Short mmCIF file of C-alpha atoms in Angstrom, two decimals:
data_model
loop_
_atom_site.label_atom_id
_atom_site.label_comp_id
_atom_site.label_asym_id
_atom_site.label_seq_id
_atom_site.Cartn_x
_atom_site.Cartn_y
_atom_site.Cartn_z
CA MET A 1 -20.81 17.94 36.55
CA VAL A 2 -18.71 16.99 33.56
CA ARG A 3 -15.08 17.04 34.63
CA SER A 4 -13.34 15.33 31.72
CA LEU A 5 -13.94 13.50 28.50
CA GLY A 6 -12.92 10.27 30.23
CA MET A 7 -15.57 10.58 32.97
CA LEU A 8 -18.24 11.58 30.47
CA LEU A 9 -17.65 9.03 27.76
CA ALA A 10 -16.58 6.19 30.03
CA GLY A 11 -14.78 4.53 27.15
CA MET A 12 -16.67 4.41 23.90
CA LEU A 13 -13.76 3.53 21.63
CA LEU A 14 -14.21 0.40 19.54
CA CYS A 15 -11.22 -1.60 18.35
CA GLY A 16 -11.13 -3.71 15.20
CA HIS A 17 -11.80 -6.92 17.13
CA GLY A 18 -14.86 -5.39 18.70
CA ILE A 19 -16.28 -4.29 15.35
CA ALA A 20 -16.03 -7.81 13.97
CA HIS A 21 -17.68 -9.21 17.10
CA ALA A 22 -20.47 -6.68 16.92
CA ALA A 23 -21.18 -7.27 13.23
CA GLU A 24 -22.08 -10.90 13.97
CA ALA A 25 -24.71 -9.91 16.54
CA ALA A 26 -26.34 -6.70 15.24
CA PRO A 27 -27.27 -5.61 11.69
CA ALA A 28 -26.57 -1.95 12.56
CA ALA A 29 -23.23 -2.64 14.27
CA ARG A 30 -21.18 -0.86 11.62
CA GLU A 31 -23.49 2.16 11.63
CA LEU A 32 -23.27 2.37 15.41
CA THR A 33 -19.52 2.02 15.27
CA GLU A 34 -19.20 4.91 12.83
CA LEU A 35 -21.49 7.00 15.01
CA LEU A 36 -19.26 6.39 18.02
CA ARG A 37 -16.11 7.20 16.07
CA SER A 38 -17.58 10.44 14.76
CA PHE A 39 -18.73 11.43 18.24
CA LEU A 40 -15.36 10.67 19.84
CA ASP A 41 -13.58 12.70 17.19
CA GLY A 42 -15.73 15.74 17.89
CA ALA A 43 -15.92 15.28 21.65
CA SER A 44 -12.13 15.03 21.88
CA ARG A 45 -12.07 18.62 20.62
CA ASN A 46 -14.90 19.66 22.98
CA GLU A 47 -17.31 20.25 20.10
CA ILE A 48 -20.73 20.93 21.57
CA ALA A 49 -22.39 19.90 18.31
CA ALA A 50 -20.97 16.40 18.64
CA HIS A 51 -22.71 15.96 22.01
CA GLU A 52 -25.96 17.47 20.76
CA ARG A 53 -26.00 14.97 17.91
CA PHE A 54 -25.02 11.90 19.95
CA TRP A 55 -27.17 12.10 23.11
CA ALA A 56 -30.96 11.75 23.02
CA ASP A 57 -32.98 14.50 24.67
CA GLU A 58 -34.25 12.06 27.33
CA LEU A 59 -30.77 10.70 28.11
CA VAL A 60 -30.17 9.16 31.55
CA TYR A 61 -26.43 9.02 32.21
CA THR A 62 -24.85 7.36 35.27
CA SER A 63 -21.16 8.04 35.66
CA SER A 64 -18.53 5.76 37.16
CA ALA A 65 -18.55 8.08 40.20
CA GLY A 66 -22.20 7.21 40.83
CA GLU A 67 -23.57 10.57 39.65
CA ARG A 68 -26.72 10.68 37.50
CA THR A 69 -27.06 13.42 34.89
CA ASN A 70 -28.85 14.22 31.64
CA LYS A 71 -28.24 15.87 28.30
CA PRO A 72 -28.88 19.52 29.33
CA GLU A 73 -26.54 19.17 32.31
CA ILE A 74 -23.86 17.59 30.15
CA LEU A 75 -24.05 20.40 27.59
CA ALA A 76 -24.06 23.06 30.30
CA GLY A 77 -21.07 21.46 31.97
CA LEU A 78 -19.15 21.46 28.71
CA ARG A 79 -19.92 25.11 28.04
CA GLU A 80 -18.99 26.21 31.55
CA ALA A 81 -16.04 23.90 32.20
CA PRO A 82 -12.76 25.82 32.71
CA GLU A 83 -9.52 24.75 31.14
CA THR A 84 -8.19 21.75 33.03
CA ALA A 85 -4.69 20.48 33.70
CA GLU A 86 -5.94 16.90 33.92
CA GLU A 87 -3.76 14.43 32.09
CA PRO A 88 -5.54 13.07 28.97
CA LEU A 89 -6.29 9.38 28.69
CA VAL A 90 -5.85 7.18 25.66
CA TYR A 91 -8.85 4.85 25.45
CA SER A 92 -9.14 1.37 24.04
CA ALA A 93 -11.88 -1.24 24.35
CA GLU A 94 -11.97 -4.97 24.98
CA ASP A 95 -14.70 -7.63 24.91
CA ILE A 96 -17.10 -5.43 22.92
CA ARG A 97 -20.65 -6.78 22.57
CA ILE A 98 -23.42 -5.15 20.53
CA ARG A 99 -26.95 -6.50 20.56
CA GLN A 100 -29.81 -5.09 18.48
CA TYR A 101 -33.56 -5.46 19.06
CA GLY A 102 -35.22 -3.73 16.15
CA ASP A 103 -34.80 0.00 16.72
CA LEU A 104 -33.09 -0.56 20.08
CA ALA A 105 -29.41 -1.49 20.47
CA VAL A 106 -27.22 -2.20 23.50
CA VAL A 107 -23.45 -1.71 23.45
CA ALA A 108 -21.41 -3.23 26.28
CA PHE A 109 -17.62 -3.37 26.56
CA ARG A 110 -14.59 -3.12 28.83
CA LEU A 111 -12.73 0.19 28.65
CA VAL A 112 -9.00 0.62 29.24
CA GLY A 113 -7.93 4.22 29.87
CA THR A 114 -4.16 4.66 29.66
CA PRO A 115 -2.57 7.98 30.77
CA ALA A 116 -1.03 9.64 27.70
CA GLY A 117 2.74 10.04 27.87
CA ALA A 118 2.92 8.72 31.41
CA ALA A 119 5.06 5.61 31.43
CA GLY A 120 4.67 3.56 34.56
CA LYS A 121 1.19 4.81 35.50
CA SER A 122 -1.50 2.15 35.80
CA PRO A 123 -4.38 2.19 33.30
CA LEU A 124 -7.97 2.63 34.43
CA HIS A 125 -10.58 -0.01 33.66
CA TYR A 126 -14.33 0.44 33.31
CA LEU A 127 -17.31 -1.70 32.36
CA ASN A 128 -19.69 0.29 30.15
CA THR A 129 -23.16 -0.18 28.74
CA GLY A 130 -24.93 2.20 26.35
CA THR A 131 -28.50 1.93 25.07
CA PHE A 132 -29.30 3.45 21.66
CA LEU A 133 -32.68 4.17 20.10
CA ARG A 134 -33.26 4.71 16.39
CA ARG A 135 -35.77 7.39 15.44
CA ASP A 136 -36.33 8.71 11.94
CA GLY A 137 -33.31 6.72 10.80
CA GLU A 138 -30.94 8.16 13.42
CA TRP A 139 -29.38 6.38 16.41
CA ARG A 140 -29.04 8.29 19.68
CA ALA A 141 -27.92 7.23 23.14
CA VAL A 142 -30.85 7.25 25.56
CA ALA A 143 -29.05 5.63 28.52
CA TRP A 144 -25.44 5.17 29.59
CA GLN A 145 -23.89 3.35 32.51
CA ALA A 146 -20.17 3.49 33.40
CA THR A 147 -18.80 1.35 36.22
CA ARG A 148 -15.24 1.40 37.53
CA GLU A 149 -13.96 -2.16 37.38
CA ALA A 150 -12.87 -3.58 40.71
CA GLU A 151 -9.21 -4.30 41.27
CA PRO A 152 -8.45 -8.01 40.91
CA ALA A 153 -8.25 -9.83 44.21
CA ARG A 154 -4.71 -10.62 45.29
CA PRO A 155 -3.97 -14.16 46.46
CA VAL A 156 -3.80 -14.53 50.23
CA PRO A 157 -0.57 -16.22 51.37
CA ALA A 158 -0.58 -18.90 54.04
CA LYS A 159 1.54 -16.58 56.18
CA GLU A 160 3.23 -13.22 55.86
CA ALA A 161 6.76 -13.61 54.57
CA ALA A 162 9.59 -11.33 55.62
CA VAL A 163 10.76 -8.81 53.04
CA ASN A 164 14.23 -10.03 52.17
CA LEU A 165 16.03 -8.08 49.44
CA THR A 166 19.35 -8.76 47.79
CA PRO A 167 21.50 -5.71 47.03
CA GLY A 168 22.59 -5.07 43.47
CA ALA A 169 25.98 -6.11 42.16
CA VAL A 170 28.94 -4.00 43.25
CA ALA A 171 31.69 -3.32 40.73
CA ARG A 172 35.12 -4.54 41.70
CA PRO A 173 38.01 -2.08 41.44
CA GLY A 174 39.23 -1.73 37.88
CA LEU A 175 36.14 -3.21 36.20
CA ALA A 176 35.39 -0.08 34.16
CA ALA A 177 39.00 0.10 32.94
CA GLU A 178 38.89 -3.56 31.87
CA ILE A 179 35.70 -3.06 29.88
CA LEU A 180 37.06 0.12 28.31
CA ALA A 181 40.15 -1.77 27.14
CA ALA A 182 38.08 -4.70 25.83
CA ASP A 183 35.74 -2.29 24.03
CA ALA A 184 38.67 -0.57 22.29
CA ALA A 185 40.34 -3.85 21.31
CA PHE A 186 37.17 -5.39 19.89
CA PHE A 187 36.17 -2.41 17.77
CA ARG A 188 39.75 -1.92 16.57
CA ALA A 189 39.80 -5.54 15.34
CA PHE A 190 36.39 -5.21 13.69
CA PHE A 191 36.84 -1.81 12.03
CA ASP A 192 40.51 -0.87 11.76
CA THR A 193 42.58 -4.03 11.30
CA CYS A 194 39.99 -6.54 10.05
CA ASP A 195 41.52 -9.09 12.40
CA ILE A 196 38.91 -11.81 11.97
CA GLU A 197 40.57 -14.21 14.41
CA ALA A 198 40.51 -11.53 17.09
CA VAL A 199 36.85 -10.84 16.34
CA ARG A 200 36.17 -14.56 16.69
CA ARG A 201 37.83 -14.65 20.10
CA PHE A 202 35.77 -11.68 21.27
CA VAL A 203 32.29 -13.20 20.80
CA THR A 204 30.58 -16.08 22.56
CA ASP A 205 29.19 -19.01 20.58
CA ASP A 206 25.62 -17.91 21.41
CA PHE A 207 26.29 -14.23 20.67
CA GLU A 208 23.31 -12.19 19.46
CA MET A 209 23.21 -8.70 18.01
CA PHE A 210 20.24 -6.41 17.42
CA HIS A 211 20.54 -3.31 15.25
CA ASP A 212 17.93 -0.60 14.76
CA LYS A 213 18.51 -0.69 10.99
CA GLY A 214 18.49 -4.45 10.44
CA GLY A 215 16.76 -6.00 13.43
CA ARG A 216 18.34 -9.23 14.63
CA VAL A 217 21.51 -9.12 12.54
CA ALA A 218 23.37 -11.98 14.22
CA ALA A 219 21.97 -15.07 15.97
CA SER A 220 25.32 -16.68 16.81
CA GLY A 221 29.00 -15.90 17.13
CA ALA A 222 29.70 -17.74 13.87
CA GLU A 223 27.11 -15.67 12.02
CA PHE A 224 28.62 -12.44 13.32
CA VAL A 225 32.15 -13.51 12.37
CA LYS A 226 30.91 -14.34 8.86
CA SER A 227 29.40 -10.85 8.53
CA ALA A 228 32.72 -9.35 9.65
CA GLU A 229 34.55 -11.42 7.01
CA ASP A 230 32.13 -10.25 4.33
CA LYS A 231 32.57 -6.62 5.35
CA CYS A 232 36.36 -6.86 5.23
CA ARG A 233 36.24 -8.58 1.84
CA ARG A 234 34.05 -5.85 0.36
CA GLN A 235 36.35 -3.18 1.73
CA ALA A 236 39.42 -4.94 0.28
CA GLU A 237 37.68 -5.14 -3.11
CA GLY A 238 36.75 -1.48 -2.96
CA THR A 239 33.00 -2.13 -3.10
CA ASP A 240 32.49 -0.81 0.43
CA PHE A 241 34.15 2.23 2.02
CA LEU A 242 36.61 1.94 4.88
CA SER A 243 35.25 3.06 8.23
CA THR A 244 36.21 3.43 11.84
CA ARG A 245 34.42 3.75 15.15
CA ARG A 246 35.24 6.06 18.02
CA LEU A 247 33.81 6.04 21.52
CA VAL A 248 32.52 9.47 22.53
CA PRO A 249 34.62 10.51 25.56
CA ASP A 250 33.02 10.14 28.99
CA THR A 251 29.92 8.32 27.71
CA LEU A 252 30.88 4.77 28.64
CA GLN A 253 29.06 3.44 31.70
CA VAL A 254 29.77 0.00 33.15
CA TYR A 255 27.51 -2.06 35.43
CA PRO A 256 28.52 -5.40 37.00
CA LEU A 257 26.54 -8.62 36.53
CA ASN A 258 27.04 -11.06 39.35
CA SER A 259 28.27 -14.52 38.28
CA PHE A 260 28.42 -13.46 34.63
CA GLY A 261 30.23 -10.28 33.67
CA ALA A 262 29.14 -6.72 33.01
CA ILE A 263 26.94 -4.40 30.97
CA SER A 264 28.32 -1.40 29.15
CA THR A 265 26.43 1.46 27.53
CA GLY A 266 27.63 4.52 25.69
CA THR A 267 27.63 6.65 22.57
CA HIS A 268 29.91 6.18 19.60
CA GLU A 269 30.62 7.88 16.31
CA PHE A 270 31.39 6.35 12.92
CA PHE A 271 33.68 7.83 10.27
CA ALA A 272 34.40 7.18 6.60
CA VAL A 273 38.15 6.72 6.09
CA LYS A 274 39.89 7.83 2.91
CA GLN A 275 43.64 8.04 2.29
CA GLY A 276 44.96 11.56 2.13
CA ALA A 277 41.79 13.09 3.59
CA PRO A 278 40.47 13.70 7.11
CA ASP A 279 38.08 11.10 8.46
CA ARG A 280 34.49 12.16 7.74
CA LEU A 281 31.78 11.71 10.37
CA THR A 282 28.95 9.61 8.92
CA GLU A 283 26.68 8.95 11.91
CA THR A 284 26.35 8.64 15.65
CA GLY A 285 24.62 5.94 17.68
CA ARG A 286 24.21 4.37 21.07
CA PHE A 287 25.09 0.87 22.21
CA THR A 288 24.50 -1.60 25.01
CA ILE A 289 26.76 -4.63 25.35
CA VAL A 290 26.49 -7.60 27.69
CA TRP A 291 30.02 -8.83 28.43
CA LYS A 292 30.77 -12.35 29.64
CA GLU A 293 33.95 -13.00 31.59
CA GLU A 294 35.54 -16.36 30.76
CA ASN A 295 38.77 -17.26 32.55
CA GLY A 296 39.79 -13.63 32.80
CA THR A 297 38.89 -12.87 29.17
CA TRP A 298 36.05 -10.57 28.19
CA LYS A 299 33.67 -11.64 25.40
CA LEU A 300 30.57 -10.07 23.91
CA ALA A 301 27.46 -12.14 24.66
CA ARG A 302 24.79 -9.69 23.48
CA ALA A 303 24.95 -6.37 21.66
CA LEU A 304 22.34 -3.69 20.97
CA SER A 305 23.13 -0.92 18.47
CA TYR A 306 20.46 1.77 18.18
CA ASP A 307 19.49 5.45 17.92
CA HIS A 308 21.64 5.94 14.82
CA VAL A 309 21.54 9.46 13.41
CA LEU A 310 23.19 10.32 10.10
CA ALA A 311 25.59 13.24 10.11
CA PRO A 312 24.32 16.34 8.30
#
């Protein structure tokens, strides 16, 4: 009867917004919230005691599949249920409403069940209502109703349109070689020669750069050029170490962008440079660059630098 925690509970998680909403409407909202949290914690580990404590003996439970059950059947199903390969769901709740009438309380909310570790899979939505009765100072669920929320109605077009698709951009011959050369020239100017004028020519006025360590580190080409100048000055003063960047062989991938330029992705390594000593690997990282082609010249329009890992 009980196939999974998701079917049984039908979404009893309460988010912070829901707790605040409930507190305005029911004096025992916080107590009920803690009860639900404690139950979910135990039920997630299939603890029979958690179910025995939460459900009232006279429970009437109607599942989202339209099946009616009770507390003994739920407990028996949990004890007899074999190990399942079902994918677990991560539950959250929206539009939580708790109303209290003396020793009776009603909890209603919208459940969102998201498949754990399954990017791209659609979440499940339920509308749930639980009725709790307080006896001898303890709240227990005496009735539960779980309803699968209907899919939203799609708009009906005036007529059926033909499915017309545009193919993706096709790289022209030599594009990858051009980007490889531009990549090498830009990073050589930035790291090896501190050629600020060359760096300036390589970035668009509206250039932006995002870095996993610093976030949005440049909001314009001028801001990026200024950071390059500051880096070169510190290196010349000896307050910052010299460094170089090397593209990891065979990692560069280039994708054309129609009417704009190209996208490149790859992996690169960074080294500390010291005279009279071999270059020392400091870290590796990945990058994505949006290149803009202007009159046959390649410029960086956007840059992402991420997944940096320090060398051991």
